[in-house]
Backbone as ProteinMPNN parsed JSONL, in Angstrom:
{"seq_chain_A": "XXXXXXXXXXXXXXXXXXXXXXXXXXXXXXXXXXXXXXXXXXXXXXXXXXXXXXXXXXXXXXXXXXXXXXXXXXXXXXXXXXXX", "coords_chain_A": {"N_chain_A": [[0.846, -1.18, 0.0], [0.308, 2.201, -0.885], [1.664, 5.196, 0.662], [1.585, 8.41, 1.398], [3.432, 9.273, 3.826], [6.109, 9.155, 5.76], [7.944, 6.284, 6.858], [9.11, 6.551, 9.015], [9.734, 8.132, 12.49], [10.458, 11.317, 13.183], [12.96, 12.135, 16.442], [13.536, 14.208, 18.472], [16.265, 15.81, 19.942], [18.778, 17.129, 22.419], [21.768, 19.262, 21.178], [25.103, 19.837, 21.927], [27.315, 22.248, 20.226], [29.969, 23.541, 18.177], [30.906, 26.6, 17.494], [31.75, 28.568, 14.722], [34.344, 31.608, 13.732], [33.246, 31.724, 11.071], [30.722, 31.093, 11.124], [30.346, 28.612, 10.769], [28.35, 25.266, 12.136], [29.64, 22.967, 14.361], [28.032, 19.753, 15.418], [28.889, 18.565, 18.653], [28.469, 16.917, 20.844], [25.63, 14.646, 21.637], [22.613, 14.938, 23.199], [20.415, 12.974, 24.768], [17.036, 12.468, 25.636], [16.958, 11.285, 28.337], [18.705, 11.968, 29.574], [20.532, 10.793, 28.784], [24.119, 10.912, 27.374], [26.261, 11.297, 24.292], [29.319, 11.024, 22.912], [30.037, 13.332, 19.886], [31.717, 11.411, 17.908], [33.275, 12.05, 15.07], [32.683, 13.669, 12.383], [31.552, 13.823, 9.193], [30.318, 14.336, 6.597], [28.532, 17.506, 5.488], [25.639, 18.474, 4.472], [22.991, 20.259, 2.45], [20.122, 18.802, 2.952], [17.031, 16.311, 2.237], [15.576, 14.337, 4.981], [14.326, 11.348, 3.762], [13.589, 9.412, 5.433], [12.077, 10.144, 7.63], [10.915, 12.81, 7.158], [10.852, 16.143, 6.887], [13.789, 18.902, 6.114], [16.769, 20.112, 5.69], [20.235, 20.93, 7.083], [21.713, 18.328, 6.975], [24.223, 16.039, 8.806], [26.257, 13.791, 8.711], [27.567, 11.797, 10.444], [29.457, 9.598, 13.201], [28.981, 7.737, 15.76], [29.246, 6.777, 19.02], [30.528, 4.557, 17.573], [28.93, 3.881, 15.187], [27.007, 5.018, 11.614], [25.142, 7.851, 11.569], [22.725, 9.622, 10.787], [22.395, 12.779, 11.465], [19.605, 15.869, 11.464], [19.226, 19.369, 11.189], [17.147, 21.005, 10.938], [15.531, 23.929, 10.764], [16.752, 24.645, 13.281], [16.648, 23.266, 14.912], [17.485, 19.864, 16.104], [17.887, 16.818, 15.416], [17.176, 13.202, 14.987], [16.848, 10.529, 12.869], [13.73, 7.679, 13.499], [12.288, 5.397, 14.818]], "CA_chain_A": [[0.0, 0.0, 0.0], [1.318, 3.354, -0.762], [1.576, 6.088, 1.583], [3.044, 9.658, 1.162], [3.826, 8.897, 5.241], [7.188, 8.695, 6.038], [7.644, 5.452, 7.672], [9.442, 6.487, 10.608], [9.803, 9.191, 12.937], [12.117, 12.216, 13.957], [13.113, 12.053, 17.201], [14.279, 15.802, 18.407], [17.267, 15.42, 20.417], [19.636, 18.567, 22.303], [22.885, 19.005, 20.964], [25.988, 20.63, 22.164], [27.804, 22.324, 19.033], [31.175, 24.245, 18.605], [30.675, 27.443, 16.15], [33.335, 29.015, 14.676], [33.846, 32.585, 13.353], [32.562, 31.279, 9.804], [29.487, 30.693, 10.842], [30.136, 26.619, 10.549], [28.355, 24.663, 13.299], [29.932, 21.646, 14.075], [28.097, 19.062, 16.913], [29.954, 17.908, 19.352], [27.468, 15.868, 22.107], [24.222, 14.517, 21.575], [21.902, 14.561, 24.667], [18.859, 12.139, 24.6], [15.821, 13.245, 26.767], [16.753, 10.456, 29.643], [19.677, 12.505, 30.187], [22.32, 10.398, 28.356], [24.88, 11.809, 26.511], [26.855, 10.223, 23.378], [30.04, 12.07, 22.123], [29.92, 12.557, 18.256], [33.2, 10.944, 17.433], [33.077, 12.226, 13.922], [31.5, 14.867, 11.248], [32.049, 13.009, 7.676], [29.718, 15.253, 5.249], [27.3, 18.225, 6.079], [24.901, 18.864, 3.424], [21.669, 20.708, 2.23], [19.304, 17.325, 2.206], [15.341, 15.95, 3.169], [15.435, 12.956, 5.791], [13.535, 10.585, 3.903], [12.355, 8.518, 6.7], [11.255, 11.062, 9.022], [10.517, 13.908, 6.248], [11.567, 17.579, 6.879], [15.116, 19.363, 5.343], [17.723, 21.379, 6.628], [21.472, 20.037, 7.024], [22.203, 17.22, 7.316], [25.07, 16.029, 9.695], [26.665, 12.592, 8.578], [28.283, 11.631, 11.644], [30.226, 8.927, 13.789], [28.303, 8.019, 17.14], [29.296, 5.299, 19.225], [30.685, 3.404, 16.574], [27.677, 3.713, 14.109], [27.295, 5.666, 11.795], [24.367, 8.413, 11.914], [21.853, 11.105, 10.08], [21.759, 14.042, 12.966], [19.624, 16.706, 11.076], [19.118, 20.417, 11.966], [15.598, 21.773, 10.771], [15.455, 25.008, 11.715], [17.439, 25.205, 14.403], [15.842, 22.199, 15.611], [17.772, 19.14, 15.53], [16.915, 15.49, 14.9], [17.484, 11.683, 14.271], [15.306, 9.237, 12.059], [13.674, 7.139, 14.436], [11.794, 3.805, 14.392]], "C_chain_A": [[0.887, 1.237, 0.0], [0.825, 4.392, 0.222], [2.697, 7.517, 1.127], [3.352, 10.037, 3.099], [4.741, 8.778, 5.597], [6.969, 7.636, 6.798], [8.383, 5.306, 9.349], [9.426, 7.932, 10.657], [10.577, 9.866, 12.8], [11.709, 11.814, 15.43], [14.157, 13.332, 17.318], [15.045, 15.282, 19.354], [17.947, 17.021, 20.58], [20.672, 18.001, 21.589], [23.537, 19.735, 21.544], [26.944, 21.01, 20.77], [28.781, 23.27, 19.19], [30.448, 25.56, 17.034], [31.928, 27.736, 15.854], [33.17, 30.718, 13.852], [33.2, 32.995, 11.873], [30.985, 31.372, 9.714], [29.213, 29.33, 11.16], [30.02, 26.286, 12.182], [28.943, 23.122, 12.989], [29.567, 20.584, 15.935], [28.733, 18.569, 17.367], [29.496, 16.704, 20.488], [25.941, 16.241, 21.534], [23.293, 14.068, 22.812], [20.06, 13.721, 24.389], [18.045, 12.562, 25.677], [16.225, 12.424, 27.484], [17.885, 11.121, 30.234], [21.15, 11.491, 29.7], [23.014, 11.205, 27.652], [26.027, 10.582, 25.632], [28.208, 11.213, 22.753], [30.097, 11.789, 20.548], [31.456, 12.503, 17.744], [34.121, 11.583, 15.926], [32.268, 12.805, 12.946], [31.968, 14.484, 9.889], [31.629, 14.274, 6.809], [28.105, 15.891, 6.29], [27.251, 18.689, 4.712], [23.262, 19.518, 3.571], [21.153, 19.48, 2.05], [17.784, 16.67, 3.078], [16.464, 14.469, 3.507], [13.93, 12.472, 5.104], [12.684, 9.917, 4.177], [11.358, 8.845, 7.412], [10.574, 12.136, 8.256], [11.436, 15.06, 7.265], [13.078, 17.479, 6.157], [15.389, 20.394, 5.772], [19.0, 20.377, 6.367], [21.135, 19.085, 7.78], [23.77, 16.338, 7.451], [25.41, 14.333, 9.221], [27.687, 12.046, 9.634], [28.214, 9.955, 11.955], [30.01, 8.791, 15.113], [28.071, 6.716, 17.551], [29.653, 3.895, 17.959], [29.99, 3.393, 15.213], [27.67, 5.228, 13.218], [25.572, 6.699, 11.687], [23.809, 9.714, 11.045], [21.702, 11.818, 11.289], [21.371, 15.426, 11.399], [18.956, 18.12, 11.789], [18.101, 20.765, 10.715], [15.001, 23.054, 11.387], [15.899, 25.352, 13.237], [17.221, 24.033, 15.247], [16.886, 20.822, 15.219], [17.169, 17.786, 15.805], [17.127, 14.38, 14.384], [16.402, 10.801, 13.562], [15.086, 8.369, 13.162], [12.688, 5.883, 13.867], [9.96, 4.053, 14.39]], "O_chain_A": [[1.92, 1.363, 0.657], [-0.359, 4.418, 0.556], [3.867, 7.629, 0.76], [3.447, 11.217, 3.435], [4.59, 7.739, 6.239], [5.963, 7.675, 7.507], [8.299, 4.525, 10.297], [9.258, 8.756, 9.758], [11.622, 9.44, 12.306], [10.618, 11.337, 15.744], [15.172, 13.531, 16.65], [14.644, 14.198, 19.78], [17.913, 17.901, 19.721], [20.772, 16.807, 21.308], [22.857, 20.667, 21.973], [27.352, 20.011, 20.177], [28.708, 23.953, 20.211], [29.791, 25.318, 16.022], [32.957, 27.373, 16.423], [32.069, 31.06, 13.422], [32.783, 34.102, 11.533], [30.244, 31.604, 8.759], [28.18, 28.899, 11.673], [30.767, 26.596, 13.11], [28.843, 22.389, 12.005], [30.206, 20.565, 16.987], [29.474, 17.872, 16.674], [30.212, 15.764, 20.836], [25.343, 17.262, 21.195], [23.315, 12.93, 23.281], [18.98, 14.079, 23.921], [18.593, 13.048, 26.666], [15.176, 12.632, 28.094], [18.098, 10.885, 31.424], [22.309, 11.491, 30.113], [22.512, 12.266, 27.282], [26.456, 9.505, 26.045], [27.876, 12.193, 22.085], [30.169, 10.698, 19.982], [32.143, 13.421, 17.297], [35.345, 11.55, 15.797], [31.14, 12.36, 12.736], [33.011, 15.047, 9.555], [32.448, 15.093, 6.39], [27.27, 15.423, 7.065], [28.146, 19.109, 3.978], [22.512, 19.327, 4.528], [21.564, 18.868, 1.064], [17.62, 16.631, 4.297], [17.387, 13.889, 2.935], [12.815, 12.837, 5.478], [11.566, 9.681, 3.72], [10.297, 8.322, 7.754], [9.489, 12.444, 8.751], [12.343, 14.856, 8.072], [13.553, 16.429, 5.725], [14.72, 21.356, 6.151], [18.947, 19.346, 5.696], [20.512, 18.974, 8.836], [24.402, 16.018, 6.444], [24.473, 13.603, 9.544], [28.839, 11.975, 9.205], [27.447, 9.16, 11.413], [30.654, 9.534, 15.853], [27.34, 5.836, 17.095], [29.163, 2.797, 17.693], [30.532, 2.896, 14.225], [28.086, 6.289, 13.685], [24.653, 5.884, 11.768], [24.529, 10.663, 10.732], [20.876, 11.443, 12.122], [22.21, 15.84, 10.599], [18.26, 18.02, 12.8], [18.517, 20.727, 9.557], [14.178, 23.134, 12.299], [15.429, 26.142, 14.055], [17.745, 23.999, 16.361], [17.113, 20.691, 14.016], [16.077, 17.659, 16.359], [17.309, 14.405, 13.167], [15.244, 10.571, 13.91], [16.056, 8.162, 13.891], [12.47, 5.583, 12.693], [9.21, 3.115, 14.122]]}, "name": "protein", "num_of_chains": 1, "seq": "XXXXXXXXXXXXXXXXXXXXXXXXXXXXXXXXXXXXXXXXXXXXXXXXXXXXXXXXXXXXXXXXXXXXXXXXXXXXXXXXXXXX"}
């Protein structure tokens, strides 16, 4: 059956992020609402691009988290993982 539905969620998420005098944010810790925290090991490719899964567009953060690797995107200021 088709659906124009994404089939999964976002899941909003804080971040901690370093700026620089460019302008360029770059995250540095991702805080989950239970109060964990994950350091992002790694920033591969930041691009203009829609999350698929979850829908919305803004950058998108190709990152290195815990091993894995990860879509973190920022949506207006808002950021955000695909979720299940």
């Amino acid at each position: 059956m088709y659906t124009d539905t994404p089939s999964k969620t976002k899941v909003f998420v804080a971040i901690t992020a370093e700026h620089d005098t460019n302008g360029i944010i770059k995250p540095t810790i991702l805080h989950w609402e239970d109060g964990r925290k994950w350091d992002i090991d790694k920033v591969y490719d930041v691009r203009q691009a829609a999350s698929l899964k979850a829908g919305g567009q803004g950058l998108r953060y190709t990152c290195r988290i815990a091993g894995k690797q990860v879509f973190l995107f920022c949506d207006d200021g808002k950021w955000f993982i695909e979720g299940k």
